[in-house]
Coordinates of C-alpha atoms in Angstrom, one line a residue:
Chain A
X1 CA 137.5 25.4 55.7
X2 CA 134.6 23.5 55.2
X3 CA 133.1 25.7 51.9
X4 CA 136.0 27.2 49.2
X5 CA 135.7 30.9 50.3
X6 CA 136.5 31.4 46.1
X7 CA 133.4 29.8 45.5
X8 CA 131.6 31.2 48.5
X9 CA 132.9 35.1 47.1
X10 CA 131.6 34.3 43.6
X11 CA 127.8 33.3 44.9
X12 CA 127.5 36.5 46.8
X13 CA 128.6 38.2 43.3
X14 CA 126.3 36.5 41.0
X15 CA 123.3 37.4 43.4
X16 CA 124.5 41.0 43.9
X17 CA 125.7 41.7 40.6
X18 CA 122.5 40.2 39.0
X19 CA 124.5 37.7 36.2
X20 CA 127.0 35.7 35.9
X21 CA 128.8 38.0 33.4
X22 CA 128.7 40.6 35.5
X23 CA 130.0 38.6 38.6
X24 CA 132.9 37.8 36.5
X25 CA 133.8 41.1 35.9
X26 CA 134.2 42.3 39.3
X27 CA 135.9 39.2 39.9
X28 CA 138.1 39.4 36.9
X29 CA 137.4 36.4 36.4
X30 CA 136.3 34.3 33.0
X31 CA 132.8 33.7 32.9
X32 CA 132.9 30.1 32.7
X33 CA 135.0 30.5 35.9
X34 CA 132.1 31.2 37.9
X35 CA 130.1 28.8 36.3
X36 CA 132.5 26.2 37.5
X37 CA 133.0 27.4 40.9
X38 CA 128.9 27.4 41.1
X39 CA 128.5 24.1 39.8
X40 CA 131.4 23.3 42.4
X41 CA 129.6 24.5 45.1
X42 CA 126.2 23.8 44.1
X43 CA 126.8 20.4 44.3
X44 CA 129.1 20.2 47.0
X45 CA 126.5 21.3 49.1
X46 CA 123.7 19.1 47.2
X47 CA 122.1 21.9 46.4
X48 CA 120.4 24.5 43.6
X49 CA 121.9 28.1 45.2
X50 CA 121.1 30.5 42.0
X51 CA 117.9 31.0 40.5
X52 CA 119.5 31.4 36.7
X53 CA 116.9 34.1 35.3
X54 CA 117.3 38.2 34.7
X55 CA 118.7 38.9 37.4
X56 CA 119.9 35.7 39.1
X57 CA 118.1 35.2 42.4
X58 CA 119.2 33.2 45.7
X59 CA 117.3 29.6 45.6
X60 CA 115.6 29.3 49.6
X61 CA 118.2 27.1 49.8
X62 CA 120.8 29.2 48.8
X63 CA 119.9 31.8 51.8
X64 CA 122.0 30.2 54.7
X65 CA 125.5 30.1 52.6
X66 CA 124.9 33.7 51.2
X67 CA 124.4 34.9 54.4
X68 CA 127.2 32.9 55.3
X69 CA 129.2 34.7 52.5
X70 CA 128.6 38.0 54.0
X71 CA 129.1 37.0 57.1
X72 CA 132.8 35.6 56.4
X73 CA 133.5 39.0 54.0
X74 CA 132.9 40.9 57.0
X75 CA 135.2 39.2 59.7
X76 CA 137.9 38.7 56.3
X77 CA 137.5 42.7 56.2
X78 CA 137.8 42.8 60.1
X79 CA 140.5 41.1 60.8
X80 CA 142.3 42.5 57.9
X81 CA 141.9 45.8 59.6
X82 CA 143.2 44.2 62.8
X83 CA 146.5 43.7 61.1
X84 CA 146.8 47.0 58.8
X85 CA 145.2 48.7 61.4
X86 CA 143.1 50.7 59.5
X87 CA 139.6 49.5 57.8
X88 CA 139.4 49.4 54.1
X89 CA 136.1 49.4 52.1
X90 CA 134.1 47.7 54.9
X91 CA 130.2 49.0 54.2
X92 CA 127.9 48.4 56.8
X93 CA 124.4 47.7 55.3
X94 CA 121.5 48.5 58.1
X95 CA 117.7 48.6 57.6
X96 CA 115.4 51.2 59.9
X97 CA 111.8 51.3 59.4
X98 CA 111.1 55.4 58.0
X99 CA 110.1 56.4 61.4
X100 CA 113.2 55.9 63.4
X101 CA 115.3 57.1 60.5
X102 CA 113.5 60.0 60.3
X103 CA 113.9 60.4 63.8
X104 CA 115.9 59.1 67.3
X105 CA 117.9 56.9 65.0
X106 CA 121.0 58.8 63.1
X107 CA 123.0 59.8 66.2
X108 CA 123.9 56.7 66.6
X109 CA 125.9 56.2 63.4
X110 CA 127.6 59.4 64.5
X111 CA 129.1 57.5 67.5
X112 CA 130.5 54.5 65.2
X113 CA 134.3 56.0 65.1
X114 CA 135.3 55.7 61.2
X115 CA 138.2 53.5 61.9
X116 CA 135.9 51.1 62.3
X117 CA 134.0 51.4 59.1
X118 CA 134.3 53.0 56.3
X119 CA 130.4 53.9 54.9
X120 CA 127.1 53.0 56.2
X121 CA 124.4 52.1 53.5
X122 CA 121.1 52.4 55.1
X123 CA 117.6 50.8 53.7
X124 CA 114.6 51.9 54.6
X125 CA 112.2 49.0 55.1
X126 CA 109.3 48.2 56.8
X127 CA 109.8 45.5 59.0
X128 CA 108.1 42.5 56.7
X129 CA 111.0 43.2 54.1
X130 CA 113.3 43.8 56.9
X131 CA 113.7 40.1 58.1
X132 CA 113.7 39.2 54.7
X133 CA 116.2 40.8 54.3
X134 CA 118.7 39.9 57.9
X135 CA 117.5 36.4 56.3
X136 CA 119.5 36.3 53.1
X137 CA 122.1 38.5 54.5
X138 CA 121.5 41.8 52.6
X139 CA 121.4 43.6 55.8
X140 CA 123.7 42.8 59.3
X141 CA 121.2 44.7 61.3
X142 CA 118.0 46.1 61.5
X143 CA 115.9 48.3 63.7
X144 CA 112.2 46.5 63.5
X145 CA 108.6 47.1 65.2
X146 CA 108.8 43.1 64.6
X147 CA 109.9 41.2 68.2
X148 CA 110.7 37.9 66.2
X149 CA 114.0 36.8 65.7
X150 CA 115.0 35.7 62.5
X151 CA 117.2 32.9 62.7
X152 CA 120.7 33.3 63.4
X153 CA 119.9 36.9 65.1
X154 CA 119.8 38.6 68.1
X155 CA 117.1 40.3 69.3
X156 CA 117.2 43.8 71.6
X157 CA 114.7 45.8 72.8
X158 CA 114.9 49.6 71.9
X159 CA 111.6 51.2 73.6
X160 CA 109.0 52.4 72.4
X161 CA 107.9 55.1 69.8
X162 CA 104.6 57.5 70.7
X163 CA 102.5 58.7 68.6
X164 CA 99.4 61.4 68.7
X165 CA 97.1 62.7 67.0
X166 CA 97.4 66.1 65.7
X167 CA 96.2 68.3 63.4
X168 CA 96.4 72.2 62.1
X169 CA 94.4 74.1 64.0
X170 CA 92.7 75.1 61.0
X171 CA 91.5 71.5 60.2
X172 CA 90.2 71.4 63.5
X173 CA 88.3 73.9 63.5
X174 CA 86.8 73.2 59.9
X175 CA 86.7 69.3 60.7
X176 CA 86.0 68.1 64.2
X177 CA 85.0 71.8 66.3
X178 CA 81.1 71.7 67.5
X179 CA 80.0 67.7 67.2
X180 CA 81.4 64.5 69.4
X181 CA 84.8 63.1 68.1
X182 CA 83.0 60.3 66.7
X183 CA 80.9 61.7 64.3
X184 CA 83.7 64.0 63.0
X185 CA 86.2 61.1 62.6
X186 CA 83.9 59.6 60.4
X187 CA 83.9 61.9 57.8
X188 CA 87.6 63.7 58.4
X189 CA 90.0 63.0 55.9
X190 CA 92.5 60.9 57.6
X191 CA 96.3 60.7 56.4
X192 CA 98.3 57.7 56.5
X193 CA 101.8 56.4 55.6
X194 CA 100.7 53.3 53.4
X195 CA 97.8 51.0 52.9
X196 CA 100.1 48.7 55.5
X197 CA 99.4 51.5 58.3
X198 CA 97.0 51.3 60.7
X199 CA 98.1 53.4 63.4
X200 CA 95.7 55.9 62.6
X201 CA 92.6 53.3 62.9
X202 CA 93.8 51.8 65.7
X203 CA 93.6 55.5 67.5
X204 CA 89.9 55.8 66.2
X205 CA 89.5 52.2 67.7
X206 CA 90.9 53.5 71.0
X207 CA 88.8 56.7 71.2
X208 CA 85.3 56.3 69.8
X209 CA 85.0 51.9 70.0
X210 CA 83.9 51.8 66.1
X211 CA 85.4 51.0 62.9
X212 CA 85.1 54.2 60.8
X213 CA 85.4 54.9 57.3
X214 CA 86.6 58.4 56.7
X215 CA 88.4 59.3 52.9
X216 CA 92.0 58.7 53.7
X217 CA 94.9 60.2 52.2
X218 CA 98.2 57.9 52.1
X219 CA 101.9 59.9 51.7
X220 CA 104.5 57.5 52.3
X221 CA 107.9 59.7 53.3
X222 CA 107.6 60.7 56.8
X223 CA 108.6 64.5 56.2
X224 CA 106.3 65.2 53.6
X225 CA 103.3 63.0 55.7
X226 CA 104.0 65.7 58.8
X227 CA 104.0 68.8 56.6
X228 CA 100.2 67.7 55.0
X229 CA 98.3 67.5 58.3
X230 CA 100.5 71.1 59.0
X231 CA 99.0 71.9 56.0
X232 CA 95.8 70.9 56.8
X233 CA 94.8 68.0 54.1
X234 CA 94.1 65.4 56.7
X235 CA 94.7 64.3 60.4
X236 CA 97.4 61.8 61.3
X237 CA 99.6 60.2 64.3
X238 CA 103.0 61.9 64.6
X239 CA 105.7 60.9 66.8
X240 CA 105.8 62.9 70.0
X241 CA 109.3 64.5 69.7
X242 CA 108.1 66.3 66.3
X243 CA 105.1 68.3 67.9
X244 CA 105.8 69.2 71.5
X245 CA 106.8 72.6 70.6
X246 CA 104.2 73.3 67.8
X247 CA 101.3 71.7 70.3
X248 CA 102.8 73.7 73.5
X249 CA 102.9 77.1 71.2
X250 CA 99.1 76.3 69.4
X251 CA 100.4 75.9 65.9
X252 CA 99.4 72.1 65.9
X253 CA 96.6 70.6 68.2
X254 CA 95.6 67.1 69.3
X255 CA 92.7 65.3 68.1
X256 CA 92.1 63.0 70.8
X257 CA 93.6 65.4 73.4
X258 CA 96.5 62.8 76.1
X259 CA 95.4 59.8 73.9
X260 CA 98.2 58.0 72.1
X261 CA 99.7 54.7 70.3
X262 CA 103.0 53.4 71.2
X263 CA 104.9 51.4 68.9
X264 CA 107.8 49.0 70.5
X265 CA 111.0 48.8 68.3
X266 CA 113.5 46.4 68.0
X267 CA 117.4 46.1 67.0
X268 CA 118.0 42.6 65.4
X269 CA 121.4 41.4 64.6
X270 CA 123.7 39.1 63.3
X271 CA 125.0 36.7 66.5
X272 CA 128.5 37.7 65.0
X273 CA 132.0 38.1 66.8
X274 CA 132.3 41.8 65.0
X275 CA 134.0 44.7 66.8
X276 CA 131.8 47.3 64.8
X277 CA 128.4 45.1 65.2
X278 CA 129.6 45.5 68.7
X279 CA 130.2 49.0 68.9
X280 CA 127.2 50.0 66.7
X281 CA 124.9 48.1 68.7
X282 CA 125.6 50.1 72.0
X283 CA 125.6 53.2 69.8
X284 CA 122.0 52.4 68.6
X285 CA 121.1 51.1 72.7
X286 CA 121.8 54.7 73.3
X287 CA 120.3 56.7 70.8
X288 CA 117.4 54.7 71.5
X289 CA 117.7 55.6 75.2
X290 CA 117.9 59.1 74.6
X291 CA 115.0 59.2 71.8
X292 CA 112.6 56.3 73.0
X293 CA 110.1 55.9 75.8
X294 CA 111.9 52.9 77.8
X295 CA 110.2 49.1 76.6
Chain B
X1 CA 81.3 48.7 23.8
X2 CA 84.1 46.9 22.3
X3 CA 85.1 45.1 26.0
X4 CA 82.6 43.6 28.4
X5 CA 82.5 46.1 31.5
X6 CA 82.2 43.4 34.4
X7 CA 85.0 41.3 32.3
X8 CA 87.4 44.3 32.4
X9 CA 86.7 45.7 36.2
X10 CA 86.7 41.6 37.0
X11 CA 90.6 41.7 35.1
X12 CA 91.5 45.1 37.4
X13 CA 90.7 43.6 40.4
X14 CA 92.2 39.9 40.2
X15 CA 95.5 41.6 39.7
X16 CA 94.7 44.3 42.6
X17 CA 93.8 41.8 45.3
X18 CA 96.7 39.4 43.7
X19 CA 94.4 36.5 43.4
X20 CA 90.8 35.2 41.6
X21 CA 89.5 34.4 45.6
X22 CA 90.4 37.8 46.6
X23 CA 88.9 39.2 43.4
X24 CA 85.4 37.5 43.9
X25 CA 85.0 38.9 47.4
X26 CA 85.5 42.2 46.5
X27 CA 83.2 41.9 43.7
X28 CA 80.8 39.4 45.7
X29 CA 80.8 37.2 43.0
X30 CA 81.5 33.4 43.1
X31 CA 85.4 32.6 42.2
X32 CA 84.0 30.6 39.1
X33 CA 82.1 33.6 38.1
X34 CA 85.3 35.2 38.0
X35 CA 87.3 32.4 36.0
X36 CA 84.6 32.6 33.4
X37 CA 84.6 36.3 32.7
X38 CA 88.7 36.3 32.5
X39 CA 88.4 33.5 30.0
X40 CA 85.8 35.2 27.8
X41 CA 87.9 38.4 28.5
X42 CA 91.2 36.2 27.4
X43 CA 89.8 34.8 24.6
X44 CA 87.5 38.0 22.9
X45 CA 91.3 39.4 23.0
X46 CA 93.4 36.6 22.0
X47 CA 95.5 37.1 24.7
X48 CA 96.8 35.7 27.9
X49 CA 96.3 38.7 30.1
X50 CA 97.0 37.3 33.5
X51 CA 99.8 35.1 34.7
X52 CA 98.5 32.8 37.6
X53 CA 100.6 32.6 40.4
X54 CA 100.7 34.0 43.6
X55 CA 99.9 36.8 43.6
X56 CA 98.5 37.0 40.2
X57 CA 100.3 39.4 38.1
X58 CA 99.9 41.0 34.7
X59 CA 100.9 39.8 31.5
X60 CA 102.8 41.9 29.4
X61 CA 99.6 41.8 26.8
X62 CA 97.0 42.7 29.5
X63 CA 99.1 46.2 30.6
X64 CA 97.5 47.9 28.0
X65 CA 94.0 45.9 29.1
X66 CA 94.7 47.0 32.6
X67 CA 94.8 50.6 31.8
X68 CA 92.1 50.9 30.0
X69 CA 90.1 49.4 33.1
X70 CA 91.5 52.1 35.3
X71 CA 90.9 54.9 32.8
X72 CA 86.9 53.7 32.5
X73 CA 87.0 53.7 36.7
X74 CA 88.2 57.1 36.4
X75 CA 85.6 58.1 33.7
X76 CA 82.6 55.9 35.4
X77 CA 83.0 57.6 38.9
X78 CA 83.9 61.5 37.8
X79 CA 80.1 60.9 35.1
X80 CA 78.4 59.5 38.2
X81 CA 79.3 62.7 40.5
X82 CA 78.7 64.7 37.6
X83 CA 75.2 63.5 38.1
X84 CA 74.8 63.4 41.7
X85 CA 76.9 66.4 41.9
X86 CA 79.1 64.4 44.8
X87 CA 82.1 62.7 44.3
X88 CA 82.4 59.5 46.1
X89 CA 85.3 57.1 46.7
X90 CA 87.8 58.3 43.9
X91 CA 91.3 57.5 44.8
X92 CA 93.8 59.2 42.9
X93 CA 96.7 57.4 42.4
X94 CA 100.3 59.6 41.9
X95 CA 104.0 59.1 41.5
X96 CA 106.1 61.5 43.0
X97 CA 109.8 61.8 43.1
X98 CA 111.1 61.6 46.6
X99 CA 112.5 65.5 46.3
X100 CA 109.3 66.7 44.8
X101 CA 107.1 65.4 47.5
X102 CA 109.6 66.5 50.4
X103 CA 109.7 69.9 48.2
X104 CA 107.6 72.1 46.2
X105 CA 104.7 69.2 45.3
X106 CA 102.5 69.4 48.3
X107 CA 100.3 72.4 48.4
X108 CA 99.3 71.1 44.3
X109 CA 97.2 68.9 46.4
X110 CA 95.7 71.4 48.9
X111 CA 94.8 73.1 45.7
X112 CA 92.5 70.9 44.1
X113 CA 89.1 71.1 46.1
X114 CA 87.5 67.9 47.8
X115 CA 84.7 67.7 45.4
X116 CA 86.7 66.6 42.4
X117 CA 88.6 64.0 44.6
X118 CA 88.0 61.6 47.6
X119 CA 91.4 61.0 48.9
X120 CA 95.3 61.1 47.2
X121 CA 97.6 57.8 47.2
X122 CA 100.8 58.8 46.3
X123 CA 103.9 56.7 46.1
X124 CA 107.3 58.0 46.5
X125 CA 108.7 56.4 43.5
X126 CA 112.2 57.0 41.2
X127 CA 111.9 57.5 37.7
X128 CA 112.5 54.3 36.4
X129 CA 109.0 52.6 38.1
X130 CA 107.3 55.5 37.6
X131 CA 107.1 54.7 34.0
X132 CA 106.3 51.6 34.9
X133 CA 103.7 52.6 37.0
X134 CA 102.1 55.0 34.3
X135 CA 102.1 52.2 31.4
X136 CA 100.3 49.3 33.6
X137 CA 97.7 52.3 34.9
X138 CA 98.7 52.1 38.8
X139 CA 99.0 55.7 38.7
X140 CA 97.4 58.0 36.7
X141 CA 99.7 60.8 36.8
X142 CA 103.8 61.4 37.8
X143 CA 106.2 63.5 38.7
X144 CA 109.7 62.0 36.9
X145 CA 113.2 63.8 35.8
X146 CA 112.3 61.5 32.5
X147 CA 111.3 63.7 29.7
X148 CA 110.6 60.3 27.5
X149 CA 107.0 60.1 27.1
X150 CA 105.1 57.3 28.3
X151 CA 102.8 55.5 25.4
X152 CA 99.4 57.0 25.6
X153 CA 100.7 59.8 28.2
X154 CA 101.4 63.8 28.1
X155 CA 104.5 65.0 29.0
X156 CA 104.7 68.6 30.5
X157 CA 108.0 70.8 31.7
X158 CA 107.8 71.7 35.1
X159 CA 111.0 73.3 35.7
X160 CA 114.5 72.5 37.4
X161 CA 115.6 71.7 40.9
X162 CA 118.6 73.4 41.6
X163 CA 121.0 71.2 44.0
X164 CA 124.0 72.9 45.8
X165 CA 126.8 71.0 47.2
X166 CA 126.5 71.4 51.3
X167 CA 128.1 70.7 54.9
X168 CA 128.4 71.5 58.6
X169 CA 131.2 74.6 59.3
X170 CA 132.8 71.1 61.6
X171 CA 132.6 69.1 58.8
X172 CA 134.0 71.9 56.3
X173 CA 136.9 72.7 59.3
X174 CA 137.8 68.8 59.7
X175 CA 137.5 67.6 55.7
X176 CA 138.1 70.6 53.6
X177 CA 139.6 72.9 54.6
X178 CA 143.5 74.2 54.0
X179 CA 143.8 72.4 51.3
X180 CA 142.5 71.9 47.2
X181 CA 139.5 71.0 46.7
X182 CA 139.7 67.8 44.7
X183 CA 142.2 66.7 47.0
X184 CA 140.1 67.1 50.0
X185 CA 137.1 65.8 47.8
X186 CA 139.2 62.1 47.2
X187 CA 138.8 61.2 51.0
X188 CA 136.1 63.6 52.5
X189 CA 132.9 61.1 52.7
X190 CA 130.0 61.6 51.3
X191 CA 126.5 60.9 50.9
X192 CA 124.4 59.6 48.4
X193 CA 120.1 59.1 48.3
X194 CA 121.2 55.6 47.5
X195 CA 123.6 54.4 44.8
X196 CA 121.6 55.3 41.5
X197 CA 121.9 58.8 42.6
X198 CA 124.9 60.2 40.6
X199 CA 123.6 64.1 42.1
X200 CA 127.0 64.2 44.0
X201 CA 129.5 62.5 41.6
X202 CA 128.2 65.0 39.2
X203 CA 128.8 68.1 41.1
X204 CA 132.6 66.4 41.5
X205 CA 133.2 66.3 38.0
X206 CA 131.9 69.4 37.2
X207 CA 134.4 70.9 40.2
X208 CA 137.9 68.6 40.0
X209 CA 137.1 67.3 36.4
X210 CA 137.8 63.8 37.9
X211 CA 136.2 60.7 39.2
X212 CA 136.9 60.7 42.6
X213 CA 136.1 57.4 44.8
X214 CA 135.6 58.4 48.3
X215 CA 133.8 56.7 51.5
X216 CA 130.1 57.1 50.3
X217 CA 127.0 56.6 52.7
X218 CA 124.0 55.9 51.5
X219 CA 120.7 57.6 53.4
X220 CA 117.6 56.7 51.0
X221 CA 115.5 59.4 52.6
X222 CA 115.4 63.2 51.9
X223 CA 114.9 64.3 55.6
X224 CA 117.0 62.2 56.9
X225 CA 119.7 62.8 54.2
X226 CA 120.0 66.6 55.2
X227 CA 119.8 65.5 58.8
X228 CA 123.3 63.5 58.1
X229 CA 124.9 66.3 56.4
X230 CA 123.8 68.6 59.2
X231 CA 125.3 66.7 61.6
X232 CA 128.6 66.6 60.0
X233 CA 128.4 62.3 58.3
X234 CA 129.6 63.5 55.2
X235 CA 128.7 66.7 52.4
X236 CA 126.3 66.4 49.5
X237 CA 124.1 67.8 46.9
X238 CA 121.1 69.3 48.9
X239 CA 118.0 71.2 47.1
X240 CA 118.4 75.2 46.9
X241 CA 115.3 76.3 48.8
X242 CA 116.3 73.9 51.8
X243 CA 119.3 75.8 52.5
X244 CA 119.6 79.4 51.9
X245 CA 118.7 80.7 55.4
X246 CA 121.0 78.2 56.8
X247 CA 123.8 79.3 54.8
X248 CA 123.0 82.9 54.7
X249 CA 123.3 82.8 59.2
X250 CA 126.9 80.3 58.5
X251 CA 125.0 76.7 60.2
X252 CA 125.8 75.2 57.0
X253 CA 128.7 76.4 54.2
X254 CA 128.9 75.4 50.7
X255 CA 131.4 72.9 49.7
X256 CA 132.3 74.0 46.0
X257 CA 131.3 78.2 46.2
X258 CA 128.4 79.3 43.5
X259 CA 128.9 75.9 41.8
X260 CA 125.8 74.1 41.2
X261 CA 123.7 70.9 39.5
X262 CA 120.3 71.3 37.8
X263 CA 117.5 68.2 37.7
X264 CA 114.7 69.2 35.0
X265 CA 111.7 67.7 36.0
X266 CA 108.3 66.5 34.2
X267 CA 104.6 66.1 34.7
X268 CA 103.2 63.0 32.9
X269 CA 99.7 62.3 33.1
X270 CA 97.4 60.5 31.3
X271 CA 95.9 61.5 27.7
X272 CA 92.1 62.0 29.2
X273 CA 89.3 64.0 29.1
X274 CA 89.2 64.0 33.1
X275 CA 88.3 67.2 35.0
X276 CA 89.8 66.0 38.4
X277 CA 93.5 65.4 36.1
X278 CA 93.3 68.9 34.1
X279 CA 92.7 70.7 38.0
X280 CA 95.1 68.7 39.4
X281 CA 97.5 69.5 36.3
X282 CA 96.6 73.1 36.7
X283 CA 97.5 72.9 40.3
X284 CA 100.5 71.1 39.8
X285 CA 101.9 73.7 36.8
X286 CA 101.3 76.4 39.4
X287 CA 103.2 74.4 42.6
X288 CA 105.5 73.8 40.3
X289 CA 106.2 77.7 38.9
X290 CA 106.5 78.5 42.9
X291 CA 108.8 76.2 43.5
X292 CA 111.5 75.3 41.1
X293 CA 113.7 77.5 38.7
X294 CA 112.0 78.1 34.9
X295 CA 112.4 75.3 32.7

C-alpha cells in the first residue's frame, strides 16, 4: 500500500474525535503515537492534513486522504464481512435534504437487507452542506436538488419533487377570497422553510409576473411547516403526495389552483466497488420511482 | 445615550450580512462610513467587537454589544407602532426544540395577533446553541430542556414531555418477543434523533439496569423518526400524545409496558419590557399547559 492504513485510521480519528487525545483513546493508543503517525503521514504526503485548533479540523488538503480513509474502512469492513459472513459495526452515513426524508425517501433503507449493514446514520442537509460533506467523506451518499458532481462521485437522477400551493381554507377565505391573486399575495403572510427557500417566491413569480413582498413566516422542520398553513398562519408550497386527500376532501385548498414548482433530485455517490452502495442505490432508484414524478 | 445609535445598528448589521460591503448596502451608506463608526464604536468601548474575516463574526466582547443592538431594534420598532398604531417589519426571532415545534409549540404562535408581530423566524435548534443563540441576541426567546439561565434572560417551567418506548406489532413479533427483555433489547436496533440523544439509552437503563450496545440508526428528524419506527427500522422513545390512538387500536405496541422517560422543558426569554414577548410568553405558558404534563 502506498499510504500506512495505521496512519491513514488515526487521521480519520483525530478529525472525528475532535483531538488528538481523544483519537488516542479510541485507538488505545499513546498520545504521542498519533502525533508520530501524523507527522509520518503529513509529510509523507508533503502536506499539512490537521488543522491543530479545538476541535482539529481537515486542512483542504487533507480532504482527498480522509475521504480516502473512509473509503478504505468501508471496503476493510466489507470484505471482512465477506469472510465472516456476517457484517460487524459497518454504519452507513447518508445525507437527504428535509423534504425527501420527510417523504418518498425512507422505504428505501427498509429494502437494504441488515446483513449488509448494521445502522444507517442519516444527516439532514441541504444540498450546499451536502457536497461538502460527500467532499471530505462524512457522508458516502447523498440525495441532492444539486445536479453537480462532486469529484470522485456519481451522479443519478431521481425525478422530480412537486410542489403546490395550499392553504386552509380558512386563510383563504380571510386572505385571498374577493380581490385578483396578485394583490392578495402581496400582503398574505407567506410561510417558508428558511431564508435559503425560495420556492414560495418563485410560485408568486410564476403566477402574478412581480416580485412581492408579503410578511413571511420561516419554520424550518418540514412537519411542523405543513401543520402552520393547516393552521392557517401563512400559505406555503407542499409536496403533492401530502395534500391530495385534504385538497380532494376541501380541508386544504390551492392558491394558485393546477399551478406548481417541481424540484429535480439527485442521488450522488461514492464511485466505490461496495456491495451495500450497490444495493442501497437501487433501493433509493426505486423508492424514488415510486414517490417521484419521473426526471 | 451611552452608545451611538447608527454605531450600534452599523455593528448588528456587519455581523448580519457577514461583511462591512454587505453592511453598507443595507444601510446605504458608503463602506468607509461604516469602518468609521465600528472604529469609534470599538474604541468608546475599548474593545475589539468584530473579528474580520469572512464572514465577519463576533468577538466574544461585542456579544453583549450585539444584544443590546437587537434589544433597542425590538424596543425602536414596538415605540414606533405604538405611535402609528401599526406594526411594521418586526421579525421575531425563536428557538425551538425540534419536539416542541413538531408538538405542542405551534398554536402559541396562532395566538399572538398580527398587530404585535410582522412575521416568526424560528429555528429548530438543540439546547446547547440555543444558549448560544440567546446570549449573542439571534433569538430573542427559546424553548430548551436547559433550566440554567442564560445571563440577562428569564427562565420559566413549562412542563414535561413524556416519551414512551414504541414499535410496529412486526417489529415487536420479529425482535422482542418470547424472550427477556434486556436480552432482546442487546440486539433489537434502535433509533436515535441523532447521537446526543440519550432518550432511548435512558429508557434501557431504567428497564434492564444495564448499558446495552445495540445496532443504533440515527434519523435527525421528528416525523421522519416515527415514520422509521412505524415501519418496523428499529423501536424508540416517541412523545406520549403521538401515540395513544395508535396504541390504544394495536398499529403500534409498547416496548417496555407502563414504563416511561420525562424531559422538563423551559421558556427563556429575554429580561424586557416588550409587549409582543409578554403575549407571546402568555401564549406560550398557555400552549404549553395544553400540551405537556405539569411541571
Amino acid at each position: 500500500m502506498q499510504i500506512d492504513s495505521a496512519q491513514l485510521e488515526t487521521f480519520a480519528a483525530i478529525i472525528d474525535e475532535g483531538s488528538f487525545d481523544a483519537a488516542a483513546r479510541r485507538l488505545s493508543v499513546t498520545p504521542s503515537a498519533v502525533s508520530q503517525r501524523i507527522k509520518a503521514l503529513e509529510s509523507r504526503l508533503g502536506q499539512v492534513l490537521v488543522q491543530r485548533g479545538k476541535p482539529t479540523r481537515c486542512t483542504e488538503a487533507g480532504e482527498a486522504v480522509l475521504r480516502l480513509a473512509r473509503q478504505v474502512s468501508l471496503l476493510e469492513v466489507e470484505a471482512i464481512a465477506a469472510v465472516k459472513g456476517k457484517v460487524e459495526g459497518l454504519r452507513l452515513p447518508i445525507a437527504v435534504n428535509a423534504d425527501s426524508l420527510n417523504g418518498w425517501f425512507l422505504p428505501a433503507l427498509l429494502a437494504v437487507p441488515p446483513e449488509l449493514v448494521t445502522a444507517f446514520d442519516l444527516r439532514q442537509e441541504d444540498q450546499d452542506h451536502s457536497a461538502e460533506l460527500l467532499r471530505d467523506g462524512t457522508v458516502l451518499a447523498a440525495v441532492t436538488a444539486d445536479p453537480r458532481p462532486v469529484q470522485g462521485c456519481k451522479v443519478r437522477s431521481l425525478g422530480r419533487m412537486r410542489y403546490l400551493s395550499i392553504a386552509s381554507p380558512e386563510y383563504a377565505e380571510r386572505w385571498l377570497a374577493g380581490r385578483p391573486l396578485a394583490e392578495a399575495l402581496a400582503v398574505a403572510p407567506m410561510m417558508v422553510f428558511n431564508p435559503k427557500d425560495r420556492l414560495q417566491h418563485r410560485l408568486v413569480r410564476k403566477v402574478t409576473r412581480r416580485r412581492l413582498d408579503p410578511p413571511v413566516h420561516s419554520i424550518p422542520a418540514p412537519g411542523p411547516f405543513v401543520r402552520a398553513i393547516r393552521l392557517g398562519l401563512g400559505w406555503g408550497m407542499i409536496e403533492e403526495e401530502f395534500v391530495e386527500a385534504d385538497l380532494a376532501a376541501g380541508r386544504l385548498v390551492e392558491v394558485a389552483k393546477g399551478k406548481y414548482v417541481d424540484v429535480p433530485l439527485y442521488w450522488q455517490h461514492w464511485k466505490l466497488d461496495s456491495p451495500v452502495l450497490e444495493t442501497l442505490t437501487e433501493a433509493v432508484l426505486q423508492a424514488a420511482r415510486a414517490g417521484l414524478h419521473s426526471p
